mmCIF file of C-alpha atoms in Angstrom:
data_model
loop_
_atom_site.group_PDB
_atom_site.id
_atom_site.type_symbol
_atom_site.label_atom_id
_atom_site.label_comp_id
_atom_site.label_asym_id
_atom_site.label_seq_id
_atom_site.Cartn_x
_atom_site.Cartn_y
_atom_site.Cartn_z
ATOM 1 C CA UNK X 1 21.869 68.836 -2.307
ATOM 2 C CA UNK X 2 19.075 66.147 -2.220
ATOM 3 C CA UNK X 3 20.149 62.611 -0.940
ATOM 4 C CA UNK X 4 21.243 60.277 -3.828
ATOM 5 C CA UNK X 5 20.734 55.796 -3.459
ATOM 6 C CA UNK X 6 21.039 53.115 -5.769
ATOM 7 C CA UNK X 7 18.110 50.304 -5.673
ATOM 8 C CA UNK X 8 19.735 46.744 -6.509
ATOM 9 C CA UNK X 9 19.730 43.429 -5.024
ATOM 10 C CA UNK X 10 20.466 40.078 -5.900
ATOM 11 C CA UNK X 11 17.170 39.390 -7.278
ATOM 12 C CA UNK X 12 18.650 41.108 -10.432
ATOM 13 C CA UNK X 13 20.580 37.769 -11.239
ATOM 14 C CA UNK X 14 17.864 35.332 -10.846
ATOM 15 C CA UNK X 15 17.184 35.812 -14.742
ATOM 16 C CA UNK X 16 19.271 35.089 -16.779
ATOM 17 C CA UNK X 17 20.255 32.954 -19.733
ATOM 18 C CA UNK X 18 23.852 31.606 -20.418
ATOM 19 C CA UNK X 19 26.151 33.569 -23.339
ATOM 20 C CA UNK X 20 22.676 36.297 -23.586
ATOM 21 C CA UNK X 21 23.775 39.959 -23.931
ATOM 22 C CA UNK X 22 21.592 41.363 -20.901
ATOM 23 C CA UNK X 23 22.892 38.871 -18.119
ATOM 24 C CA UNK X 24 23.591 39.457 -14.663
ATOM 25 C CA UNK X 25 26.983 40.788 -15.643
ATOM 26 C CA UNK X 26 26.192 43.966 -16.441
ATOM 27 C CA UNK X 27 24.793 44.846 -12.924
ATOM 28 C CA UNK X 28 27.695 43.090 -11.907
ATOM 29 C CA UNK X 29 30.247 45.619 -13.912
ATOM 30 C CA UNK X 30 27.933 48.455 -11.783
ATOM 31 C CA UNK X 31 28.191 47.377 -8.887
ATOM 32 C CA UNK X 32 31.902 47.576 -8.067
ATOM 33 C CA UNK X 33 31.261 51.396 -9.416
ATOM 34 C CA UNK X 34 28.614 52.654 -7.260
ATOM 35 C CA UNK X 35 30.403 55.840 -4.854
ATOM 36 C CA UNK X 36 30.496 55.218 -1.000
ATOM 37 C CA UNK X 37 28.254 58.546 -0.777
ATOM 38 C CA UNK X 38 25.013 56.972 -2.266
ATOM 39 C CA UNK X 39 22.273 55.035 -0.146
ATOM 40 C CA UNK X 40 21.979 51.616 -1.313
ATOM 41 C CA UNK X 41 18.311 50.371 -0.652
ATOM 42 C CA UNK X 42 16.765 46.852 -1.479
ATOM 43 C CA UNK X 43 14.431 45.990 -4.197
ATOM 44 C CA UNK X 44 10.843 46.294 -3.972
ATOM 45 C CA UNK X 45 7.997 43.826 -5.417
ATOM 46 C CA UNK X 46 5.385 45.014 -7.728
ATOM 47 C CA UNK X 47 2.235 43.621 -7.232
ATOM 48 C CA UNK X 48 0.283 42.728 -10.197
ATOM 49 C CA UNK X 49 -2.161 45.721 -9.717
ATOM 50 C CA UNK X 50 0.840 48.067 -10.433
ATOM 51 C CA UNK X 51 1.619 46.111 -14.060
ATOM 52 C CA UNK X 52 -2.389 46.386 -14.638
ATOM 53 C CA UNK X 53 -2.184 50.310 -14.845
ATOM 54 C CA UNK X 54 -0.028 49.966 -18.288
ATOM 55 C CA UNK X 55 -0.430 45.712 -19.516
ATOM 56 C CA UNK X 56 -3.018 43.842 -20.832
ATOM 57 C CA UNK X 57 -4.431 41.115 -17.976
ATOM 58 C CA UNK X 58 -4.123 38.629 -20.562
ATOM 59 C CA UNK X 59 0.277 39.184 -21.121
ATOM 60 C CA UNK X 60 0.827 39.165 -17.666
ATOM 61 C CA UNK X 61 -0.681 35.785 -16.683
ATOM 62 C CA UNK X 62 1.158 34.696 -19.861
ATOM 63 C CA UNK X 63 4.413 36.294 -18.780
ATOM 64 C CA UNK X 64 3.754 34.234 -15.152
ATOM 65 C CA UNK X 65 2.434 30.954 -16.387
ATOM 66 C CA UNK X 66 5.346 30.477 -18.841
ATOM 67 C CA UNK X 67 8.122 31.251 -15.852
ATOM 68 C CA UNK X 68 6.278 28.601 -14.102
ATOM 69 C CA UNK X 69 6.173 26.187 -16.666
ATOM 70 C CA UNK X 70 9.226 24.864 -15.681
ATOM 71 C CA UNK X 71 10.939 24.910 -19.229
ATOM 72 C CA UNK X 72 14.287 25.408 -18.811
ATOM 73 C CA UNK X 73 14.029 28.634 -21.225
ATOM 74 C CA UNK X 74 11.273 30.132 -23.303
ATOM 75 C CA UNK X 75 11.120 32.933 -26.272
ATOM 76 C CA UNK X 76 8.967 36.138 -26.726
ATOM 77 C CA UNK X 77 10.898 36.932 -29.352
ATOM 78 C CA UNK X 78 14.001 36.090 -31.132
ATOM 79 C CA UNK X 79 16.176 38.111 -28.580
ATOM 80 C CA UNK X 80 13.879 38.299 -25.220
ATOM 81 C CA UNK X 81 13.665 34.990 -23.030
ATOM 82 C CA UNK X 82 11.921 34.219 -19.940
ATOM 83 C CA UNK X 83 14.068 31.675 -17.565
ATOM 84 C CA UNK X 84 12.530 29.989 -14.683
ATOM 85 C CA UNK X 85 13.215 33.101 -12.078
ATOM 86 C CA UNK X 86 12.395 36.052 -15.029
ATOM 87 C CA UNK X 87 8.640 36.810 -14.101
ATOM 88 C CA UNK X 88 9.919 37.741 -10.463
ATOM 89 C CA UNK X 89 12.479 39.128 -11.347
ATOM 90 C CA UNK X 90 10.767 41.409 -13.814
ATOM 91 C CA UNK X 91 8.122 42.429 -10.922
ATOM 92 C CA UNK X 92 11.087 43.218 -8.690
ATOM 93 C CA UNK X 93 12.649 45.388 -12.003
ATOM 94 C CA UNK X 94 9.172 47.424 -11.878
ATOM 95 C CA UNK X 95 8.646 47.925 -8.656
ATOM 96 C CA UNK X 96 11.965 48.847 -8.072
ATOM 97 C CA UNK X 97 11.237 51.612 -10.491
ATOM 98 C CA UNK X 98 8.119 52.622 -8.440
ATOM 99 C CA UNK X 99 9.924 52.611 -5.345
ATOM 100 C CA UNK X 100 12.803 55.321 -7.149
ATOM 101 C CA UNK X 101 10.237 57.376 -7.945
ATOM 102 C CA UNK X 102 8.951 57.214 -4.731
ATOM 103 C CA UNK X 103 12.346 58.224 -3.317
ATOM 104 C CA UNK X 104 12.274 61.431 -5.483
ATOM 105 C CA UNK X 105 8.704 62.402 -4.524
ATOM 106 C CA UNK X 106 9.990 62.328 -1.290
ATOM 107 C CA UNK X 107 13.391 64.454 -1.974
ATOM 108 C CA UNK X 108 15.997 62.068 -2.840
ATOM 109 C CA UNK X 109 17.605 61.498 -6.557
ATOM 110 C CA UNK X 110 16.832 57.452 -6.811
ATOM 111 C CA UNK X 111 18.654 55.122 -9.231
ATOM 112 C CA UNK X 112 16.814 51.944 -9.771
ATOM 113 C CA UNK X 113 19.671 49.653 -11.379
ATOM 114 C CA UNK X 114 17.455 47.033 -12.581
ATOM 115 C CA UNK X 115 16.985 44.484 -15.396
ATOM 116 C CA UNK X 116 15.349 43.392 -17.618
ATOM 117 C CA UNK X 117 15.273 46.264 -19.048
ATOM 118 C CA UNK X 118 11.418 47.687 -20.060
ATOM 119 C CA UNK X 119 11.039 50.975 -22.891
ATOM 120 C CA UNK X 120 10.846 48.362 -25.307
ATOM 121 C CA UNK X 121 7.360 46.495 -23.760
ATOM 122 C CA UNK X 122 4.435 47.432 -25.110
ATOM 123 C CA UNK X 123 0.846 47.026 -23.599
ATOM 124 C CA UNK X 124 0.713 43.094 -24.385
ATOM 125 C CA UNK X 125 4.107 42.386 -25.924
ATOM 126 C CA UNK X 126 7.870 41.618 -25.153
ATOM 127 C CA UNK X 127 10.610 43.056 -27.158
ATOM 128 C CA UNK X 128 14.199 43.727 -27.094
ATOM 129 C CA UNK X 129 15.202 42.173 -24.133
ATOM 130 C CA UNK X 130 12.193 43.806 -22.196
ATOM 131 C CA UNK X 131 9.697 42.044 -20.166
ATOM 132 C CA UNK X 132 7.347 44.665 -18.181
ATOM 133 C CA UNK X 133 7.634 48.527 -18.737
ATOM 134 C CA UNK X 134 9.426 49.631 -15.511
ATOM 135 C CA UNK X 135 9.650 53.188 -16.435
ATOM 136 C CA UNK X 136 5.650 53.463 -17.706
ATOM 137 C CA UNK X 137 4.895 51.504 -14.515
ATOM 138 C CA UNK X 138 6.480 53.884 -12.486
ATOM 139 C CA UNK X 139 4.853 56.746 -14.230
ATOM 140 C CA UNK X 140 1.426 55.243 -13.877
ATOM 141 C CA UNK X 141 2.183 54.607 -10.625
ATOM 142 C CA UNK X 142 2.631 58.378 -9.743
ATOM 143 C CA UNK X 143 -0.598 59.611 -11.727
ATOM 144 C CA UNK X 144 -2.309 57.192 -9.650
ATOM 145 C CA UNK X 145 -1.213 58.493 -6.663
ATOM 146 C CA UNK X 146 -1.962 62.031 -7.614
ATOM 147 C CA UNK X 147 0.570 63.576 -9.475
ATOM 148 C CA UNK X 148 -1.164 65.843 -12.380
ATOM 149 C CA UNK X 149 1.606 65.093 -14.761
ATOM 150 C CA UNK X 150 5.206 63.018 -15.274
ATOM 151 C CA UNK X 151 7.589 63.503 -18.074
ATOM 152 C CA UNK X 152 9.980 60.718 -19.249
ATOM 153 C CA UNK X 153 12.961 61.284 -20.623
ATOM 154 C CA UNK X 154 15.036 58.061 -22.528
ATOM 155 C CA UNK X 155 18.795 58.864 -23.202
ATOM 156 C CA UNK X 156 19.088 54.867 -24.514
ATOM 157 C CA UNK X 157 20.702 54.345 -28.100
ATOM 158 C CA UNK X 158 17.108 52.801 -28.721
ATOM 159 C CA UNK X 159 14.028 54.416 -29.073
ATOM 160 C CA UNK X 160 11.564 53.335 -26.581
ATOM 161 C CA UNK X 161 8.726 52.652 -28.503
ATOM 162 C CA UNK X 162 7.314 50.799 -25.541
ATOM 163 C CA UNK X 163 6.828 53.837 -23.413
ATOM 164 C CA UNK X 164 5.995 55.777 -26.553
ATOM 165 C CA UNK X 165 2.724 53.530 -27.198
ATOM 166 C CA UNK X 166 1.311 52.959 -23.969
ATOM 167 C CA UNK X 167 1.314 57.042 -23.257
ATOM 168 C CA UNK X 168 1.163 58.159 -27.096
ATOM 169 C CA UNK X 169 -2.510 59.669 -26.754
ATOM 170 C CA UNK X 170 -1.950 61.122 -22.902
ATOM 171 C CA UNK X 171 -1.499 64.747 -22.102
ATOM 172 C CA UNK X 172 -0.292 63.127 -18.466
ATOM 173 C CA UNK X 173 3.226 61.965 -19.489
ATOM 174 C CA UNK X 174 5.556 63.808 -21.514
ATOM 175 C CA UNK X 175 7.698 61.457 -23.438
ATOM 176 C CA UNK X 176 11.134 62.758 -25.374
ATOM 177 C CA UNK X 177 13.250 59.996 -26.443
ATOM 178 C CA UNK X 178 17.044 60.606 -27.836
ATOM 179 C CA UNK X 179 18.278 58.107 -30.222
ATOM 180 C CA UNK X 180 20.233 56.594 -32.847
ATOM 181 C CA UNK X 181 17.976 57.016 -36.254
ATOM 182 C CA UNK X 182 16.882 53.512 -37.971
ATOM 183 C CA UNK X 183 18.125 51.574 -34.868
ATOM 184 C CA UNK X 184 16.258 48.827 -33.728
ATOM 185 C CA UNK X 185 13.136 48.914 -33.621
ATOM 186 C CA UNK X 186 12.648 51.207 -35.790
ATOM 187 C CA UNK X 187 10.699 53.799 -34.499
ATOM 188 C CA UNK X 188 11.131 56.946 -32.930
ATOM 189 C CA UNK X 189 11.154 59.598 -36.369
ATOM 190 C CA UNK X 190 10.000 63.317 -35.382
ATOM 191 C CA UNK X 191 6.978 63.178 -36.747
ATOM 192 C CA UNK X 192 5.758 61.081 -34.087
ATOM 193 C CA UNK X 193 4.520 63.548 -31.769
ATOM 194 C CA UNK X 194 1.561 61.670 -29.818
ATOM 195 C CA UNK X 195 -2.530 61.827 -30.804
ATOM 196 C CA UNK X 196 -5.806 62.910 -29.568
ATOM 197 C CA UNK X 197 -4.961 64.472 -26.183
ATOM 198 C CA UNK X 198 -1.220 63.493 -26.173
ATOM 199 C CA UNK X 199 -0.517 65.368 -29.559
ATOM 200 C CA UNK X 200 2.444 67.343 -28.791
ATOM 201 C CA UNK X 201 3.515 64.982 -26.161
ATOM 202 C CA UNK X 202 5.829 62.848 -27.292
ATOM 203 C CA UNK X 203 9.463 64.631 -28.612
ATOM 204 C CA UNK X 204 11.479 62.192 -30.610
ATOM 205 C CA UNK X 205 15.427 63.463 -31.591
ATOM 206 C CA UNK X 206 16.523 61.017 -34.127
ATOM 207 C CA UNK X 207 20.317 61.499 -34.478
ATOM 208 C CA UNK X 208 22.375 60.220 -37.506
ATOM 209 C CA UNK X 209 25.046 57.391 -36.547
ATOM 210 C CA UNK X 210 27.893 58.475 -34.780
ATOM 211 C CA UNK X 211 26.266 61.301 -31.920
ATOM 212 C CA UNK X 212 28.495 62.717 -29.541
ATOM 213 C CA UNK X 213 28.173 64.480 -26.346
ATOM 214 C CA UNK X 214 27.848 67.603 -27.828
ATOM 215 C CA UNK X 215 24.696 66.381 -30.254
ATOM 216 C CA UNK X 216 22.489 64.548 -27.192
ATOM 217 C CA UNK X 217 23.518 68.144 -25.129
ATOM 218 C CA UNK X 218 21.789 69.944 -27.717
ATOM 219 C CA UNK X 219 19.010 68.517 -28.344
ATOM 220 C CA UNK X 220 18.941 68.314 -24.359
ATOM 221 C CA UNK X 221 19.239 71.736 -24.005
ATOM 222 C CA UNK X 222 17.513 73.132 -27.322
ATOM 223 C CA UNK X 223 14.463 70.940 -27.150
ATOM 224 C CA UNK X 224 13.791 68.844 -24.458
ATOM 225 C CA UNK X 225 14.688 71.299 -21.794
ATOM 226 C CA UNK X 226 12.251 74.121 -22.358
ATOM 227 C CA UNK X 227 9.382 71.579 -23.417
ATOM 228 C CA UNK X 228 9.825 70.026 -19.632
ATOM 229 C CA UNK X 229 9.810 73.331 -18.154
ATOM 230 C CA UNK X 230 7.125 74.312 -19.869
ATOM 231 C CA UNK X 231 5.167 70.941 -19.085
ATOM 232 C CA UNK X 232 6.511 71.544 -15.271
ATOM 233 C CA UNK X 233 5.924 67.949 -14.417
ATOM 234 C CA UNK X 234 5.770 66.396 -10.856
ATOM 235 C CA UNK X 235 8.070 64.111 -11.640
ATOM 236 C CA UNK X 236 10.914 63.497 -13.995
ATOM 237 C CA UNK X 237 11.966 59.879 -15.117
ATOM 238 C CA UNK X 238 14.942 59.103 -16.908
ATOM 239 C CA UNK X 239 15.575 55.762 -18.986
ATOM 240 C CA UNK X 240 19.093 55.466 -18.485
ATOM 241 C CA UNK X 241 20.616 53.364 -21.237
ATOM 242 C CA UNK X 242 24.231 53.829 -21.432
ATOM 243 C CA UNK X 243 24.205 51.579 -24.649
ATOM 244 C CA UNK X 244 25.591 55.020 -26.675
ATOM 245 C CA UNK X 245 29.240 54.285 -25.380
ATOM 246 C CA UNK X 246 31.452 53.610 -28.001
ATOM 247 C CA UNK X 247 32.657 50.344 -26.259
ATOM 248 C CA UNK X 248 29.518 48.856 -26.471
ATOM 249 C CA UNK X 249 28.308 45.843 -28.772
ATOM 250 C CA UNK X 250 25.546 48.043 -30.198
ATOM 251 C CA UNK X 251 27.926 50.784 -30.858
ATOM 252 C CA UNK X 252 26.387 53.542 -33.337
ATOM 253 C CA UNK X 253 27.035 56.452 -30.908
ATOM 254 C CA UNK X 254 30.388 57.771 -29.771
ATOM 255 C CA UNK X 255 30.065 58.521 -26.063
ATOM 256 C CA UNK X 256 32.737 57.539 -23.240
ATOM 257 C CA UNK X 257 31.844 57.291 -19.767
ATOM 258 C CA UNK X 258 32.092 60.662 -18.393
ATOM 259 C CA UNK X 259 29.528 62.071 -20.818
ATOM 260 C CA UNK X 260 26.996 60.675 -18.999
ATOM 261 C CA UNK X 261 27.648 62.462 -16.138
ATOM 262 C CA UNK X 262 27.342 65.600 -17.967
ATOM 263 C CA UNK X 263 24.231 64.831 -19.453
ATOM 264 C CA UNK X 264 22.725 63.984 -16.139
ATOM 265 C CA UNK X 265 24.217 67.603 -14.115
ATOM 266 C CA UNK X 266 21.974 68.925 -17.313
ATOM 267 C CA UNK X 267 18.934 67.049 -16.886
ATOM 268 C CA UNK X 268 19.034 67.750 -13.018
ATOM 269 C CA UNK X 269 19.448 71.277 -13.500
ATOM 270 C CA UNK X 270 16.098 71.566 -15.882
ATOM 271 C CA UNK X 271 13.880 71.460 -13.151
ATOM 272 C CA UNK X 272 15.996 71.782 -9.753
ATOM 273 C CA UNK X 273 14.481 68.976 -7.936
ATOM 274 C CA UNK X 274 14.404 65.176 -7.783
ATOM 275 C CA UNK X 275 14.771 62.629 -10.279
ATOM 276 C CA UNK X 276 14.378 58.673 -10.931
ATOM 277 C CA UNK X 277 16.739 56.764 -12.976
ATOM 278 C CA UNK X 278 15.487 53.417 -14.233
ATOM 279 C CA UNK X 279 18.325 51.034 -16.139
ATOM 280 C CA UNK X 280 17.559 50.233 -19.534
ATOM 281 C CA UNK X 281 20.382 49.237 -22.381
ATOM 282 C CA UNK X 282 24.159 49.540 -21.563
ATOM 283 C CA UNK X 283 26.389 46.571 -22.533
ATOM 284 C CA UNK X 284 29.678 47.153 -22.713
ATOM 285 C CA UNK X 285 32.543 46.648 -20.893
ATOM 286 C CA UNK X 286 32.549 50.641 -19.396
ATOM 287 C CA UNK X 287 28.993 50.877 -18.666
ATOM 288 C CA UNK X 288 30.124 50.627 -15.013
ATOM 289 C CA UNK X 289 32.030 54.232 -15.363
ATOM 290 C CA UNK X 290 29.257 55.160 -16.799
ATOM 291 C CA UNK X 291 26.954 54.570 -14.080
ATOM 292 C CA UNK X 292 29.609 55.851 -11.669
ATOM 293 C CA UNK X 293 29.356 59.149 -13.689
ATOM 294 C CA UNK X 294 25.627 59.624 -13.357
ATOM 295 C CA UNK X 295 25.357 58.779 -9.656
ATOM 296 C CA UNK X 296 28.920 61.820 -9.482
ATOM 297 C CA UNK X 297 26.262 63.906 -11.556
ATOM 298 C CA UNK X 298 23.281 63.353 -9.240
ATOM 299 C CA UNK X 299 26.232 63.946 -6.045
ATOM 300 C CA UNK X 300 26.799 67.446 -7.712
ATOM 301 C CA UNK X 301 30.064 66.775 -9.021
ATOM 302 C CA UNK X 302 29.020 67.645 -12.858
ATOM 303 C CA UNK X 303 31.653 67.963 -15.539
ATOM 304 C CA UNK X 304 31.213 70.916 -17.733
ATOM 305 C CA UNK X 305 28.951 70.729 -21.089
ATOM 306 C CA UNK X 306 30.806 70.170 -24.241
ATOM 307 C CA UNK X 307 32.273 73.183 -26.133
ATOM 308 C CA UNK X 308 31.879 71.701 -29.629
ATOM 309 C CA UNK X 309 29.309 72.575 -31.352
ATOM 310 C CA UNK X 310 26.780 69.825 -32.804
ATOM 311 C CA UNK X 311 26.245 68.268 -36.259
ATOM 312 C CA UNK X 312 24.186 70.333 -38.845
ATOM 313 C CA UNK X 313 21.785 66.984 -38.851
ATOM 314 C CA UNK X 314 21.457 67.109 -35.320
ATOM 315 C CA UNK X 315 20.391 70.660 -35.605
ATOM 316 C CA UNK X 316 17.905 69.965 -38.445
ATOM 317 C CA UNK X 317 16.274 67.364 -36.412
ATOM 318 C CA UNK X 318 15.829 70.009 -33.757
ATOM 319 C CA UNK X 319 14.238 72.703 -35.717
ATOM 320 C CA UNK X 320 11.967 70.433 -37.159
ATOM 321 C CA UNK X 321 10.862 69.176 -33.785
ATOM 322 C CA UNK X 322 10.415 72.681 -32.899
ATOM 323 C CA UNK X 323 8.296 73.026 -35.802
ATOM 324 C CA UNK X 324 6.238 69.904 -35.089
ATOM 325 C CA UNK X 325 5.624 70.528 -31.559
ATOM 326 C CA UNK X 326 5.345 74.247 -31.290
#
């Protein structure tokens, strides 16, 4: 059983805006959760060279230069800020997510437990709470390096269109995202399936309001397990957003906090080595457990899968993303 560790630090509170939904607290709520068996290891710095492989020059020195301005708070968007602290923060939150996949190159499962979040940044824009892409930048990161290929996998009740866009015409990164139809922001329908080189690359399960367990195990299972075996990448990511509990703000799935440890015994078990885990959504009061039941997942100590069977819509999104993607 490979080594398991956590990445966090206190660098994770240095952005942060009073009364916002993705503030310090929700590390905070992890924290207390994280089992005595699993490595903690510090953050790591990305250097701007590692943000260049997926953003524009141009939205970087923008992202820096307003976090230096010294306004109190700015706005990307209606819902994202930057604080004085958020641009190092956010290079900490990516290159934390280099350094877990790192870790799992190397033989250990690797949690990076960082915000902001990133599957919502594109190439030269903030959304949805997201600054930087930590999951593409960690992906990039890897290619670089010399892996041939990397598949992503995004569990979050959001698509991540972010990560969808800056791979959608790549062959080197296979993206599946499982989500909530019609949830912000919008994106993520089946028949997005990646162009040029990367059609057939990017696998995107839909799911009516109201998913449980047993829907986000089958399309696990049905679809996105034998296109990653197939695909045999060098390195599997996961976007971990636990924001499908049914305690949570966003609420539109119906998950509970041991769910998550199933789904992540499955995803472990696709390919029988390493993974990376990089934080993305997750707000609600047992997003801790949650995380607790991922890291008992990675330790071996997997529930078993659900024994109901999955909605009839979940299964027509399947077969037509079987249909789509060959």
């Amino acid at each position: 059983m490979p080594e398991v560790s956590a990445i966090t630090g206190p660098v994770f509170a240095c952005h942060r805006l009073d009364a916002h939904t993705e503030s310090p607290e929700r590390l905070r709520l992890i924290d207390g959760r994280i089992p005595d068996r699993v490595w903690r290891r510090p953050p790591v710095r990305a250097s701007v060279a590692d943000l260049l492989r997926v953003h524009d020059a141009e939205y970087i020195d923008r992202i820096a230069g307003l976090s230096a301005s010294g306004a109190e708070v700015a706005f990307l968007t209606p819902d994202t800020y930057l604080a004085p602290g958020s641009y190092e923060t956010a290079l900490f939150a990516a290159g934390s997510a280099i350094e877990a996949a790192r870790l799992a190159e190397a033989g250990e499962h690797s949690f990076a437990l960082v915000r902001p979040p990133g599957h919502h940044a594109t190439r030269n824009r903030a959304m949805g709470y997201c600054i930087f892409n930590n999951a593409a930048v960690a992906a990039a990161s890897l290619l670089d390096r010399g892996a041939e290929r990397v598949a992503i996998l995004d569990w979050d009740l959001h698509h991540g269109n972010g990560t969808q866009e800056i791979f959608y015409d790549s062959d080197r990164v296979l993206f599946c995202s499982v989500h909530q139809q019609g949830a912000f922001p919008g994106s993520g329908w089946v028949d997005e399936i990646g162009e040029g080189e990367g059609r057939g690359f990017t696998q995107n399960a839909p799911l009516a309001p109201g998913a449980t367990l047993a829907d986000l195990a089958y399309v696990i299972t049905e679809a996105f397990a034998p296109a990653i075996v197939t695909y045999d990448p060098d390195l599997l990511i996961i976007s971990a957003g636990q924001d499908g509990l049914v305690d949570d703000p966003k609420a539109g799935m119906t998950l509970v906090p041991g769910d998550y440890g199933v789904l992540t015994g499955m995803v472990a078990e696709i390919l029988d080595r390493p993974i990376a885990l990089v934080l993305e959504g997750g707000y609600g009061p047992s997003q801790g457990e949650a995380v607790q039941a991922i890291f008992e997942g990675l330790l071996g100590d997997t529930p078993s899968a659900p024994d109901s069977p999955p909605r009839q819509s979940t299964r027509s999104v399947v077969r037509a993303l079987r249909l789509l993607t060959g």
